[in-house]
Coordinates of N, CA and C in Angstrom, one line a residue:
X17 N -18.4 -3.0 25.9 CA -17.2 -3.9 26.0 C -16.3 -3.3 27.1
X18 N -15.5 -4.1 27.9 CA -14.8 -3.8 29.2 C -13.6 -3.4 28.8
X19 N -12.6 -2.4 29.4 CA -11.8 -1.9 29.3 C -10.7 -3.1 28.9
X20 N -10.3 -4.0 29.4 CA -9.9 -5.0 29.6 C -9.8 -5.7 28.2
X21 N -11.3 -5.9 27.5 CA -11.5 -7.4 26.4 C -11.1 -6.2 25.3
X22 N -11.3 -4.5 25.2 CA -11.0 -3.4 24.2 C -9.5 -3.5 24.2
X23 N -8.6 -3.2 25.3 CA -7.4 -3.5 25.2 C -7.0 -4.8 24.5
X24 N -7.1 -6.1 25.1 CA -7.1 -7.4 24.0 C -6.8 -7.6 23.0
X25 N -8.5 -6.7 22.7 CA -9.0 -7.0 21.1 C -7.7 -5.6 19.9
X26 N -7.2 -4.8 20.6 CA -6.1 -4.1 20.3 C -4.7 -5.2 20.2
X27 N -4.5 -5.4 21.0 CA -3.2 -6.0 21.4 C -3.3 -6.8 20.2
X28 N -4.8 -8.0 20.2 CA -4.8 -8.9 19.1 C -4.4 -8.8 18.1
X29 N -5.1 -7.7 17.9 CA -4.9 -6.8 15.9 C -3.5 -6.5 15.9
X30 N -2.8 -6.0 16.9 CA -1.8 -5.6 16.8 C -0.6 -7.1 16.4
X31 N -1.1 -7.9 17.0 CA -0.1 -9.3 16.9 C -0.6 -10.1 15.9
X32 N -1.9 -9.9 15.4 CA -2.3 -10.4 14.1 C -1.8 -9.4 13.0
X33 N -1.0 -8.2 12.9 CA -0.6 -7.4 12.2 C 0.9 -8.4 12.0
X34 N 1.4 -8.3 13.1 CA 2.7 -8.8 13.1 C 2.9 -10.6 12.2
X35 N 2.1 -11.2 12.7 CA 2.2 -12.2 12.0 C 1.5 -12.9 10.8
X36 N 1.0 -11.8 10.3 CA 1.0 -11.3 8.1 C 2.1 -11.0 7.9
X37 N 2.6 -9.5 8.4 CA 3.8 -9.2 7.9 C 4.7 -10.3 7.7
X38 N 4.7 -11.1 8.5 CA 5.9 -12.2 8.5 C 5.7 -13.1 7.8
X39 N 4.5 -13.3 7.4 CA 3.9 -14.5 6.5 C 4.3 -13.8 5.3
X40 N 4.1 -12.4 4.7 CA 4.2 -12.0 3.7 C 5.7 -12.2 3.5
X41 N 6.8 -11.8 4.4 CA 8.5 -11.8 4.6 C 9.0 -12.7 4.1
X42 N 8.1 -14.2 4.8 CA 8.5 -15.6 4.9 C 9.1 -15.8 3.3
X43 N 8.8 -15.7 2.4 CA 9.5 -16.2 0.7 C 10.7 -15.3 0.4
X44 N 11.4 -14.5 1.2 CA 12.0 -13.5 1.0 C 13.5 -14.5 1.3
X45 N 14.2 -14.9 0.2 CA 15.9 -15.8 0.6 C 16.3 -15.2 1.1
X46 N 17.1 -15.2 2.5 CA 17.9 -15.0 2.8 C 17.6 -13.3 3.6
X47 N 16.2 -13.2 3.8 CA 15.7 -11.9 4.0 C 16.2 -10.9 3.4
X48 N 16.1 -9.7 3.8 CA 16.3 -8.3 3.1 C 17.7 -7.8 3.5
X49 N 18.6 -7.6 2.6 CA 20.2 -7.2 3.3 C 20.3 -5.8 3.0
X50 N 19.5 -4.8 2.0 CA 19.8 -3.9 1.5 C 18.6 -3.1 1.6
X51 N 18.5 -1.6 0.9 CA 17.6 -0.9 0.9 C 17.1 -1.2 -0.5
X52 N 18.2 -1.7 -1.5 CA 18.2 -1.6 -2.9 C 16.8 -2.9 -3.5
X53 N 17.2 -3.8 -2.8 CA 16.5 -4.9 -2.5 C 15.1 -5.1 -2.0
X54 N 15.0 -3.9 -0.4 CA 13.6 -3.9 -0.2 C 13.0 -2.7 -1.4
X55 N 13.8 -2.5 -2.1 CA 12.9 -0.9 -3.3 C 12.6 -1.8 -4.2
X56 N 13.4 -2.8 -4.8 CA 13.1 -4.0 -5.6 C 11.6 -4.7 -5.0
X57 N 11.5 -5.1 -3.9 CA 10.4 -5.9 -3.4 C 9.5 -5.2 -3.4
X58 N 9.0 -3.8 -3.0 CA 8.3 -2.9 -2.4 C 7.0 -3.3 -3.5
X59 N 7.4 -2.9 -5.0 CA 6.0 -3.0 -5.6 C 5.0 -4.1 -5.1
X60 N 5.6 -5.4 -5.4 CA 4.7 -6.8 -5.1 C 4.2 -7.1 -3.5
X61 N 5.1 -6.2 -2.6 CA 4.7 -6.0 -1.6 C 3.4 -5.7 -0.9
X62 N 3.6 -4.2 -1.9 CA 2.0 -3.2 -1.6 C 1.3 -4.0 -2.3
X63 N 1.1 -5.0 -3.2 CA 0.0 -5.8 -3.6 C -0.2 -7.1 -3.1
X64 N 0.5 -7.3 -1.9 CA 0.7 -8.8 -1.1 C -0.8 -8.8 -0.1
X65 N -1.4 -9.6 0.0 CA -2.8 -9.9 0.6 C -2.4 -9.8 2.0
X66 N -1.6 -10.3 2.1 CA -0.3 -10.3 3.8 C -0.2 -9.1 4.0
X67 N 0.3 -8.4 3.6 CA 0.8 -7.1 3.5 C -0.6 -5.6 4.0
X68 N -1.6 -6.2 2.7 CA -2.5 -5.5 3.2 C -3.3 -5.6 4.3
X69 N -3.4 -7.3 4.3 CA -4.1 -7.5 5.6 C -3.5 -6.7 6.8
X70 N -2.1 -6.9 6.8 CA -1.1 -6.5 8.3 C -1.8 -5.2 8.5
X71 N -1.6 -4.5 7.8 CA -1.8 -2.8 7.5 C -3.0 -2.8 8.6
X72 N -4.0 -3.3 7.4 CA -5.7 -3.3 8.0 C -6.0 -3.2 9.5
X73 N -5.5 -4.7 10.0 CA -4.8 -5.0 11.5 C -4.4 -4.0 11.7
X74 N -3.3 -3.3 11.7 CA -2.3 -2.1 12.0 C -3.4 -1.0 12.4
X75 N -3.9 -0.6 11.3 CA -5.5 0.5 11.6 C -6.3 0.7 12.2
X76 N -6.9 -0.2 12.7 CA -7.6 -1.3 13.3 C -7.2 -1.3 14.6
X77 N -5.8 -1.4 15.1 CA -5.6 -2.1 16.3 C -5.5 -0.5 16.9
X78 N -4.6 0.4 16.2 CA -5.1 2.4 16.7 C -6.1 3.0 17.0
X79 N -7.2 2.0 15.9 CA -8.4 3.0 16.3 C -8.8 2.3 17.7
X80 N -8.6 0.9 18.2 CA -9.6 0.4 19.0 C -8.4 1.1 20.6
X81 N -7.1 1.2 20.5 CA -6.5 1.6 21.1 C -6.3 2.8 21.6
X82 N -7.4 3.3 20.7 CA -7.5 5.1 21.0 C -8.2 5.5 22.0
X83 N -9.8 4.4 21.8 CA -10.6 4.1 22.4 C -10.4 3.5 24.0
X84 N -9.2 2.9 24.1 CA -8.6 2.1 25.3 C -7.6 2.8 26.0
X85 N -7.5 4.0 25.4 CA -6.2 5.5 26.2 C -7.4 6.7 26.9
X86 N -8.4 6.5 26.0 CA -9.8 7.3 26.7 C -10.2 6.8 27.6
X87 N -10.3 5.4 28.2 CA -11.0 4.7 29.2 C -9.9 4.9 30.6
X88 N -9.1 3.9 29.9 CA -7.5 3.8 31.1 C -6.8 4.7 31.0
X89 N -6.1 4.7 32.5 CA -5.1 5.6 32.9 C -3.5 4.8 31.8
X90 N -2.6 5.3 31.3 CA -2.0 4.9 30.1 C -0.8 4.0 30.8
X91 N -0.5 4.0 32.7 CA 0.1 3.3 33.1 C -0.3 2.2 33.6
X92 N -1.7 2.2 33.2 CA -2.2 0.5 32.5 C -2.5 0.0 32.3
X93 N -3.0 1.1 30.7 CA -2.9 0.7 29.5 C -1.8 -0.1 28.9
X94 N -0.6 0.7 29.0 CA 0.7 0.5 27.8 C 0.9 -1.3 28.3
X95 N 0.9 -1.4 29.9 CA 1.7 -2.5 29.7 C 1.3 -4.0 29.0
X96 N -0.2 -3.8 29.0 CA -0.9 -4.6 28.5 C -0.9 -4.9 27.1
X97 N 0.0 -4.2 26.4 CA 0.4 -4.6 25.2 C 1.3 -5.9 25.0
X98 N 2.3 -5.5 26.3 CA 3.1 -6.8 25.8 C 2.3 -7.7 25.9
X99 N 1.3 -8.0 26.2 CA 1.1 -9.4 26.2 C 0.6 -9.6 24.4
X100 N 1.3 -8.9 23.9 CA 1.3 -9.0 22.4 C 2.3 -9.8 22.3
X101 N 3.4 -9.6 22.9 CA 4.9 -10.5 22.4 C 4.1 -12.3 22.8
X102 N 3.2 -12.5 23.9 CA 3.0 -13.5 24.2 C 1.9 -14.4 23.2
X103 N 1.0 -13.2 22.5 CA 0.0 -14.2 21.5 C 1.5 -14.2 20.4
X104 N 2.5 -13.3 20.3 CA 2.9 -13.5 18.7 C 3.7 -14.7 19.2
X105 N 4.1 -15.1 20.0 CA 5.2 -16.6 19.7 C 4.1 -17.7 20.0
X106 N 3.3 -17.8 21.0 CA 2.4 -18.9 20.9 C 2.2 -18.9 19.6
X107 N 1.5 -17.7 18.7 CA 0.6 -17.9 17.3 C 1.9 -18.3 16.6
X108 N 3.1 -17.9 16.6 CA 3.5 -18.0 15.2 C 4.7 -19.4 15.6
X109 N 4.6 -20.2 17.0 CA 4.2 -21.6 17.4 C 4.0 -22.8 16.1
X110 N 2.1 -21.9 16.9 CA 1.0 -22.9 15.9 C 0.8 -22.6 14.2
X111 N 1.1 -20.8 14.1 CA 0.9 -21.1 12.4 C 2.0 -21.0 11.9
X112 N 3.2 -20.5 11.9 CA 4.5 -20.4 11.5 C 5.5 -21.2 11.6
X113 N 4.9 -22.5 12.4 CA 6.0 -23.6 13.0 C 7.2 -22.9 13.5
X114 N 7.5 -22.3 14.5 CA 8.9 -21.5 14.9 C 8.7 -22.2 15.9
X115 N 9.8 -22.3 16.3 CA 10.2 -23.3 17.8 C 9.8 -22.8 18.6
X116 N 9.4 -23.6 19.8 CA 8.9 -22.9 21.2 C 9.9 -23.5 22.1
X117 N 11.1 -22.7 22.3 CA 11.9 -22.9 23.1 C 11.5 -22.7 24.5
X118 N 12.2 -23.4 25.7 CA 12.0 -23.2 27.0 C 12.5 -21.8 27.6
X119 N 13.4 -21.1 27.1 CA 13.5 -19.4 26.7 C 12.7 -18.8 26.6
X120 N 11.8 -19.0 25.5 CA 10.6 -18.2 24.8 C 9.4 -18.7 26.0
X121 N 9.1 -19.8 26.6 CA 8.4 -20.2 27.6 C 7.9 -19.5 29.0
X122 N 9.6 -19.4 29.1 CA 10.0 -18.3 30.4 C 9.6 -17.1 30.3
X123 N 10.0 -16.5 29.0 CA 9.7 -15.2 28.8 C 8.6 -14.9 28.9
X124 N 7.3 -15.7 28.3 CA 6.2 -15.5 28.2 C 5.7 -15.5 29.5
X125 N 5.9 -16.3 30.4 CA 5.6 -16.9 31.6 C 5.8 -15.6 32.8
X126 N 6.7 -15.1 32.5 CA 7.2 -13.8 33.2 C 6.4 -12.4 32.7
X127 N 6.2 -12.5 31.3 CA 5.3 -11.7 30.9 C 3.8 -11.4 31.5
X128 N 3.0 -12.7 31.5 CA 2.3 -12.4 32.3 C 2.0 -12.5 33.9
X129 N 2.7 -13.0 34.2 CA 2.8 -12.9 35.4 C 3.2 -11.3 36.0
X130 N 3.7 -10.4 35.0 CA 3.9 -9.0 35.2 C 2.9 -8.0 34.7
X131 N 2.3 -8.8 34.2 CA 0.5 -7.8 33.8 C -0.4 -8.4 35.1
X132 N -0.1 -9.7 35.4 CA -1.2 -10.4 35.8 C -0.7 -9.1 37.7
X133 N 0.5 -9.2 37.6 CA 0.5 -8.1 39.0 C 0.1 -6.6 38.8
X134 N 0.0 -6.3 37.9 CA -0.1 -4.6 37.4 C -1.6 -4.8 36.9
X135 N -2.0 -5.5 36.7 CA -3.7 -5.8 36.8 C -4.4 -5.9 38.4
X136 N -3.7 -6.7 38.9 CA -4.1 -6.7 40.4 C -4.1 -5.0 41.5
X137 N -2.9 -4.6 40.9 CA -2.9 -3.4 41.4 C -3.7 -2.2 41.2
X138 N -3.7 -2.7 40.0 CA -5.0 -1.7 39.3 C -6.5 -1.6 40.4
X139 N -7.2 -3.2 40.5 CA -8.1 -3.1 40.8 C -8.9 -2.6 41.6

């Protein structure tokens, strides 16, 4: 596998981590205002399918990213993560229904177009 689709398949895990957690969050009124509250939650938490899944992801996305700090030099590695911020609003778009504002559009748009130059320079 290429340095490139390793990084990715990291980044992936890493944004498929993020959007469990949040699926797990999502029943939470009014979110979490306290510590008292998340100590309250914490049990059903650690037994939340979401929760574990994220984790798994979470594990998952270190080990393959360990593997992708061995290959690449790390100043072209790192940046290639954000393009995690860009699968997590597309994804959580299409599975989360959260608005895709013309903001979040930009952002994204700018995102890679800043890997897509720090890839070029790489090569």
């Amino acid at each position: 596998m290429t340095e490139l689709a390793l990084a990715l398949a990291a980044v992936a895990l890493n944004a498929g981590a993020q959007l469990l957690l949040r699926s797990a969050m999502h029943g939470v009124e009014g979110g979490v205002t306290s510590a008292r509250q998340f100590a309250s939650l914490l049990p059903g938490l650690m037994t939340s399918p979401a929760i574990l899944g994220g984790l798994a992801c979470y594990i998952l996305s270190l080990g393959v990213w360990l593997v992708v700090l061995s290959r690449l030099p790390v100043s072209v590695a790192y940046p290639l993560q954000s393009l995690g911020y860009v699968m997590v609003v597309l994804s959580a778009t299409v599975l989360l229904n959260e608005p895709l504002t013309a903001n979040k559009l930009l952002a994204v748009a700018l995102i890679v177009l800043g890997v897509l130059f720090l890839a070029r320079g790489h090569a």
